[in-house]
Tab-separated table of C-alpha atoms and ligand atoms in Angstrom:
chain	number	residue	atom	x	y	z
A	1	ASP	CA	-83.954	39.646	284.573
A	2	ASP	CA	-80.529	38.997	283.020
A	3	LEU	CA	-80.092	42.442	281.501
A	4	GLU	CA	-81.038	44.119	284.760
A	5	ARG	CA	-78.515	42.024	286.595
A	6	LEU	CA	-75.834	43.038	284.087
A	7	ALA	CA	-76.820	46.686	284.370
A	8	ASP	CA	-76.668	46.511	288.199
A	9	ASP	CA	-73.195	44.998	288.051
A	10	ILE	CA	-72.071	47.648	285.549
A	11	ARG	CA	-73.321	50.378	287.867
A	12	ASP	CA	-71.510	48.850	290.843
A	13	ALA	CA	-68.309	48.141	288.907
A	14	GLU	CA	-65.103	50.080	288.902
A	15	THR	CA	-63.944	48.749	285.567
A	16	VAL	CA	-66.142	47.581	282.729
A	17	VAL	CA	-64.529	46.250	279.566
A	18	ALA	CA	-66.357	45.645	276.285
A	19	PHE	CA	-64.837	43.172	273.859
A	20	THR	CA	-66.296	43.131	270.356
A	21	GLY	CA	-66.178	41.070	267.184
A	22	ALA	CA	-67.612	41.067	263.682
A	23	GLY	CA	-71.199	40.609	264.947
A	24	ILE	CA	-71.327	44.185	266.250
A	25	SER	CA	-70.690	45.524	262.736
A	26	GLN	CA	-72.993	43.052	260.965
A	27	PRO	CA	-76.012	45.403	261.289
A	28	SER	CA	-73.872	48.102	259.626
A	29	GLY	CA	-73.536	45.872	256.569
A	30	VAL	CA	-70.049	44.512	257.255
A	31	PRO	CA	-70.103	40.717	256.781
A	32	THR	CA	-68.975	38.388	259.584
A	33	PHE	CA	-66.191	35.836	259.088
A	34	ARG	CA	-68.045	32.718	260.197
A	35	GLY	CA	-71.671	31.655	259.938
A	36	ASP	CA	-74.148	32.383	257.132
A	37	ASP	CA	-72.574	34.350	254.285
A	38	GLY	CA	-69.321	34.453	256.225
A	39	VAL	CA	-66.228	35.843	254.558
A	40	TRP	CA	-64.385	32.551	255.135
A	41	ASP	CA	-66.972	30.788	252.946
A	42	LYS	CA	-65.941	32.940	250.002
A	43	PHE	CA	-62.224	33.145	250.707
A	44	ASP	CA	-59.622	30.805	252.091
A	45	GLU	CA	-57.860	32.033	255.233
A	46	GLY	CA	-54.637	30.738	253.606
A	47	GLN	CA	-54.815	33.556	251.039
A	48	PHE	CA	-54.223	36.096	253.783
A	49	THR	CA	-51.397	34.668	255.839
A	50	TYR	CA	-48.305	36.643	256.728
A	51	GLY	CA	-46.226	33.916	255.068
A	52	ARG	CA	-48.041	34.427	251.772
A	53	PHE	CA	-47.636	38.192	252.010
A	54	GLN	CA	-43.883	37.663	252.389
A	55	ARG	CA	-43.543	35.012	249.661
A	56	ASN	CA	-45.955	36.477	247.145
A	57	PRO	CA	-46.939	40.079	247.923
A	58	GLU	CA	-48.347	40.497	244.412
A	59	GLY	CA	-50.795	37.591	244.756
A	60	PHE	CA	-51.611	38.599	248.319
A	61	TRP	CA	-52.515	42.142	247.253
A	62	ALA	CA	-54.619	40.951	244.296
A	63	ASP	CA	-56.709	38.844	246.734
A	64	ARG	CA	-56.735	41.536	249.401
A	65	ILE	CA	-58.375	43.978	246.988
A	66	GLU	CA	-61.178	41.460	246.449
A	67	LEU	CA	-61.533	40.852	250.194
A	68	GLN	CA	-61.693	44.576	250.899
A	69	GLN	CA	-64.396	44.963	248.232
A	70	VAL	CA	-66.482	42.191	249.780
A	71	MET	CA	-66.024	43.358	253.368
A	72	PHE	CA	-66.171	47.103	253.090
A	73	ASP	CA	-68.439	47.513	250.111
A	74	GLY	CA	-69.563	51.125	249.851
A	75	GLU	CA	-70.828	53.207	252.718
A	76	TYR	CA	-71.116	51.742	256.164
A	77	GLU	CA	-71.702	53.598	259.382
A	78	PRO	CA	-71.742	52.904	263.112
A	79	ASN	CA	-75.033	51.366	264.300
A	80	ALA	CA	-77.017	51.610	267.534
A	81	ALA	CA	-74.715	49.107	269.267
A	82	HIS	CA	-71.518	51.061	268.493
A	83	GLU	CA	-73.321	54.236	269.533
A	84	ALA	CA	-74.571	52.800	272.819
A	85	LEU	CA	-71.018	51.810	273.775
A	86	ALA	CA	-69.574	55.127	272.633
A	87	ALA	CA	-72.156	56.957	274.707
A	88	MET	CA	-71.532	54.931	277.856
A	89	GLY	CA	-68.014	56.100	278.583
A	90	ARG	CA	-66.282	56.219	281.903
A	91	ASP	CA	-69.204	57.861	283.705
A	92	ASP	CA	-70.846	54.496	283.290
A	93	ASN	CA	-67.605	52.756	284.288
A	94	LEU	CA	-66.797	51.661	280.721
A	95	GLU	CA	-63.019	51.822	280.754
A	96	ALA	CA	-62.157	50.340	277.384
A	97	ILE	CA	-63.497	48.851	274.180
A	98	LEU	CA	-61.294	46.046	272.923
A	99	THR	CA	-62.181	45.135	269.365
A	100	GLN	CA	-61.130	42.460	266.923
A	101	ASN	CA	-62.720	44.469	264.124
A	102	THR	CA	-60.605	46.433	261.679
A	103	ASP	CA	-63.468	48.528	260.281
A	104	GLY	CA	-62.837	51.601	262.449
A	105	LEU	CA	-66.521	51.883	263.429
A	106	HIS	CA	-65.936	52.207	267.186
A	107	GLY	CA	-63.668	55.162	266.458
A	108	GLU	CA	-66.274	56.749	264.203
A	109	ALA	CA	-68.993	56.307	266.812
A	110	ALA	CA	-66.710	57.925	269.403
A	111	THR	CA	-66.049	60.873	267.090
A	112	SER	CA	-69.761	61.523	266.747
A	113	VAL	CA	-70.216	61.901	270.524
A	114	ARG	CA	-66.830	63.492	271.225
A	115	GLU	CA	-68.029	67.062	271.540
A	116	GLU	CA	-70.459	66.117	274.253
A	117	ARG	CA	-68.044	64.304	276.525
A	118	THR	CA	-64.605	64.111	278.028
A	119	ASP	CA	-64.674	60.615	279.442
A	120	GLU	CA	-64.424	58.422	276.406
A	121	PRO	CA	-63.465	54.821	276.890
A	122	SER	CA	-60.172	53.913	275.235
A	123	ILE	CA	-60.455	51.887	272.058
A	124	LEU	CA	-57.945	49.117	271.431
A	125	GLU	CA	-57.978	47.701	267.897
A	126	LEU	CA	-56.395	44.314	268.546
A	127	HIS	CA	-56.275	43.307	264.872
A	128	GLY	CA	-55.353	46.714	263.491
A	129	ASN	CA	-57.292	48.940	261.108
A	130	SER	CA	-58.195	48.193	257.479
A	131	GLN	CA	-58.479	51.870	256.690
A	132	ARG	CA	-54.694	52.187	256.822
A	133	VAL	CA	-51.659	50.577	255.220
A	134	ARG	CA	-48.149	50.520	256.628
A	135	CYS	CA	-44.766	50.277	254.881
A	136	ILE	CA	-42.992	47.168	256.126
A	137	ASP	CA	-39.576	48.839	255.752
A	138	CYS	CA	-39.852	52.412	257.053
A	139	GLY	CA	-43.096	51.980	259.016
A	140	LYS	CA	-44.873	54.931	257.376
A	141	ARG	CA	-48.657	54.725	257.678
A	142	MET	CA	-51.031	55.904	254.932
A	143	GLU	CA	-54.786	56.043	254.345
A	144	ASP	CA	-55.890	52.913	252.511
A	145	ASP	CA	-57.947	54.518	249.717
A	146	PRO	CA	-55.169	55.924	247.485
A	147	ILE	CA	-53.003	52.848	247.978
A	148	PHE	CA	-55.854	50.459	247.148
A	149	GLU	CA	-56.593	52.575	244.100
A	150	ARG	CA	-52.997	52.242	242.922
A	151	ALA	CA	-53.104	48.485	243.519
A	152	THR	CA	-56.436	48.199	241.686
A	153	ASN	CA	-54.848	50.038	238.762
A	154	GLY	CA	-52.134	47.413	238.547
A	155	GLU	CA	-49.409	48.466	240.993
A	156	LEU	CA	-48.949	45.070	242.608
A	157	PRO	CA	-47.717	45.162	245.257
A	158	PRO	CA	-48.036	48.875	246.022
A	159	THR	CA	-44.794	50.290	247.389
A	160	CYS	CA	-43.713	53.243	249.509
A	161	ASP	CA	-41.340	56.034	248.380
A	162	CYS	CA	-38.617	54.220	250.312
A	163	GLY	CA	-39.108	51.135	248.122
A	164	GLY	CA	-40.711	49.032	250.871
A	165	VAL	CA	-43.931	47.117	250.248
A	166	TYR	CA	-47.138	48.383	251.853
A	167	LYS	CA	-49.085	45.955	254.009
A	168	PRO	CA	-52.659	46.489	255.191
A	169	ASP	CA	-52.251	47.758	258.781
A	170	VAL	CA	-53.940	44.671	260.183
A	171	VAL	CA	-52.788	41.504	261.894
A	172	LEU	CA	-52.593	38.698	259.339
A	173	PHE	CA	-52.919	34.996	260.121
A	174	GLY	CA	-49.579	33.755	261.328
A	175	GLU	CA	-48.588	37.200	262.558
A	176	GLN	CA	-48.212	37.965	266.255
A	177	LEU	CA	-50.385	40.616	267.835
A	178	PRO	CA	-48.129	43.435	269.068
A	179	GLY	CA	-46.913	42.456	272.552
A	180	ALA	CA	-47.896	45.734	274.202
A	181	VAL	CA	-51.425	45.488	272.812
A	182	ILE	CA	-52.018	41.953	273.985
A	183	GLN	CA	-50.527	42.766	277.387
A	184	ARG	CA	-52.866	45.728	277.831
A	185	ALA	CA	-55.850	43.628	276.715
A	186	ARG	CA	-54.964	40.928	279.245
A	187	SER	CA	-54.506	43.349	282.103
A	188	LEU	CA	-57.808	45.084	281.308
A	189	ALA	CA	-59.580	41.720	281.204
A	190	GLY	CA	-57.920	40.717	284.493
A	191	GLU	CA	-58.863	43.908	286.312
A	192	SER	CA	-62.402	44.158	284.928
A	193	ASP	CA	-65.390	43.790	287.235
A	194	VAL	CA	-67.701	43.330	284.260
A	195	PHE	CA	-66.502	41.924	280.943
A	196	LEU	CA	-68.950	42.040	278.031
A	197	ALA	CA	-68.157	39.930	274.958
A	198	ILE	CA	-70.270	41.242	272.087
A	199	GLY	CA	-70.760	39.772	268.600
A	200	SER	CA	-67.832	37.388	268.556
A	201	SER	CA	-67.707	33.644	267.959
A	202	LEU	CA	-64.893	33.574	270.588
A	203	VAL	CA	-63.015	30.841	268.746
A	204	VAL	CA	-59.728	32.521	267.779
A	205	GLU	CA	-57.076	33.792	270.172
A	206	PRO	CA	-56.996	36.011	272.099
A	207	ALA	CA	-60.806	36.168	271.893
A	208	ALA	CA	-61.183	32.720	273.379
A	209	SER	CA	-59.017	33.385	276.417
A	210	LEU	CA	-59.810	37.003	277.394
A	211	PRO	CA	-63.341	36.327	278.705
A	212	ARG	CA	-62.066	33.219	280.516
A	213	LEU	CA	-59.305	35.286	282.082
A	214	ALA	CA	-61.893	37.842	283.192
A	215	ALA	CA	-64.124	35.098	284.619
A	216	SER	CA	-61.298	33.492	286.547
A	217	SER	CA	-60.340	36.897	287.982
A	218	GLY	CA	-63.851	37.259	289.376
A	219	ALA	CA	-65.510	39.482	286.762
A	220	THR	CA	-69.161	39.183	285.847
A	221	VAL	CA	-68.961	37.938	282.252
A	222	GLY	CA	-71.798	38.725	279.852
A	223	ILE	CA	-71.960	37.374	276.311
A	224	VAL	CA	-74.165	38.996	273.677
A	225	ASN	CA	-74.151	36.903	270.509
A	226	LEU	CA	-76.733	35.370	268.165
A	227	GLU	CA	-75.064	31.956	268.276
A	228	SER	CA	-73.677	29.942	271.159
A	229	THR	CA	-69.949	30.212	271.847
A	230	PRO	CA	-67.449	27.876	273.518
A	231	VAL	CA	-67.197	30.374	276.395
A	232	ASP	CA	-70.950	30.404	277.232
A	233	SER	CA	-70.469	27.911	280.067
A	234	SER	CA	-67.994	30.279	281.802
A	235	ALA	CA	-70.326	33.288	281.471
A	236	ASP	CA	-72.724	34.653	284.085
A	237	VAL	CA	-75.193	36.031	281.550
A	238	VAL	CA	-75.715	34.903	277.942
A	239	VAL	CA	-78.012	36.945	275.692
A	240	ARG	CA	-78.775	35.541	272.211
A	241	GLU	CA	-80.221	38.637	270.634
A	242	ASP	CA	-79.204	41.218	268.077
A	243	VAL	CA	-76.553	43.627	269.341
A	244	THR	CA	-78.563	46.637	268.175
A	245	ASP	CA	-81.433	45.591	270.466
A	246	VAL	CA	-79.370	44.610	273.494
A	247	LEU	CA	-76.710	47.328	273.788
A	248	PRO	CA	-79.108	50.301	273.851
A	249	LYS	CA	-81.212	48.427	276.443
A	250	ILE	CA	-78.184	47.857	278.657
A	251	ARG	CA	-77.195	51.491	278.343
A	252	ASP	CA	-80.695	52.675	279.259
A	253	LEU	CA	-80.849	50.350	282.267
A	254	VAL	CA	-77.429	51.516	283.490
A	255	GLU	CA	-78.418	55.151	283.239
A	256	LYS	CA	-81.844	54.713	284.836
B	301	OAD	P1	-67.023	35.765	263.654
B	301	OAD	O1	-67.501	35.966	262.270
B	301	OAD	O2	-66.221	34.550	263.938
B	301	OAD	O3	-68.247	35.765	264.680
B	301	OAD	C1	-69.239	36.735	264.637
B	301	OAD	C2	-70.339	36.320	265.608
B	301	OAD	O4	-71.300	37.384	265.641
B	301	OAD	C3	-71.093	35.053	265.209
B	301	OAD	O5	-71.016	34.117	266.273
B	301	OAD	C4	-72.549	35.526	264.975
B	301	OAD	O6	-73.506	34.638	265.513
B	301	OAD	C5	-72.597	36.826	265.731
B	301	OAD	N1	-73.507	37.826	265.147
B	301	OAD	C6	-73.663	38.160	263.839
B	301	OAD	N2	-74.525	39.163	263.685
B	301	OAD	C7	-74.952	39.498	264.938
B	301	OAD	C8	-75.869	40.468	265.464
B	301	OAD	N3	-76.497	41.325	264.657
B	301	OAD	N4	-76.058	40.506	266.808
B	301	OAD	C9	-75.413	39.635	267.639
B	301	OAD	N5	-74.532	38.714	267.196
B	301	OAD	C10	-74.298	38.637	265.874
B	301	OAD	O7	-66.222	37.102	264.028
B	301	OAD	P2	-65.106	37.344	265.147
B	301	OAD	O8	-65.412	36.585	266.370
B	301	OAD	O9	-64.946	38.805	265.244
B	301	OAD	O10	-59.334	37.823	262.446
B	301	OAD	O11	-63.829	36.739	264.452
B	301	OAD	C11	-62.606	36.848	265.093
B	301	OAD	C12	-61.478	36.982	264.111
B	301	OAD	O12	-61.489	35.901	263.182
B	301	OAD	C13	-61.564	38.203	263.198
B	301	OAD	O13	-61.080	39.371	263.814
B	301	OAD	C14	-60.714	37.816	262.035
B	301	OAD	C15	-61.252	36.416	261.859
B	301	OAD	O14	-60.483	35.518	261.173
B	301	OAD	C16	-58.400	38.341	261.619
B	301	OAD	O15	-58.675	38.770	260.517
B	301	OAD	C17	-56.991	38.329	262.181
């Protein structure tokens, strides 16, 4: 069947690339952006643009605290899908995990298997990491918790010792992805033999173009997502099932 075909291609591949979106973290309790209960139903994307951060950092931070509370409410941990990818590694030809998520869960899943392996796939966080903030003047990075606490207690916007304003270390709307990051993502997609798009609506850039780039370079493209995506017609295999069911199955088939 479809999953067996994917697993065969993964086994025969030199380079497998996994590309993930909010759907892979949904079973961990992190809400998705679009669809039922999506974050963009509760908030307006316009509240989180780079332009607004520059014009009105105080208002931006007040809203960002609310967004962070909705998205990363309490404890959340990697699920079976993150773990299956973390466990695959380069022995199973998985070269890299490219993620649009800023929740850090791929990194946490990798940490939990790190002692057992030396062939971890590289993890590229295309949209940054919400667990950090970065000073826009001196570039210093900090853990998010103490800075969010200061902001919640009324320091709006929170600032660095150098006087610069802290910004969540994520890519905001209207902000370019770092050139080196997007270049590496494109070259990985272009050189992949199997490209798996997992839990993403594939509607924003570069999500929409990376799987198409992989397909046009001859990769087998697999899409794992509950809903249809605009890239389904370019894919070789489309699986509309929960990521926590599909990813462990793929891993087991590859290792059989
Ligand atoms: P979306 O919220 O747009 O899409 C998530 C997709 O995951 C949806 O198509 C769901 O059907 C699917 N899904 C949800 N739960 C699932 C499950 N358990 N198993 C399988 N599929 C599931 O999220 P992204 O595509 O990641 O950008 O969104 C891309 C970017 O848009 C985000 O990184 C963010 C957002 O605006 C920035 O913040 C810069």
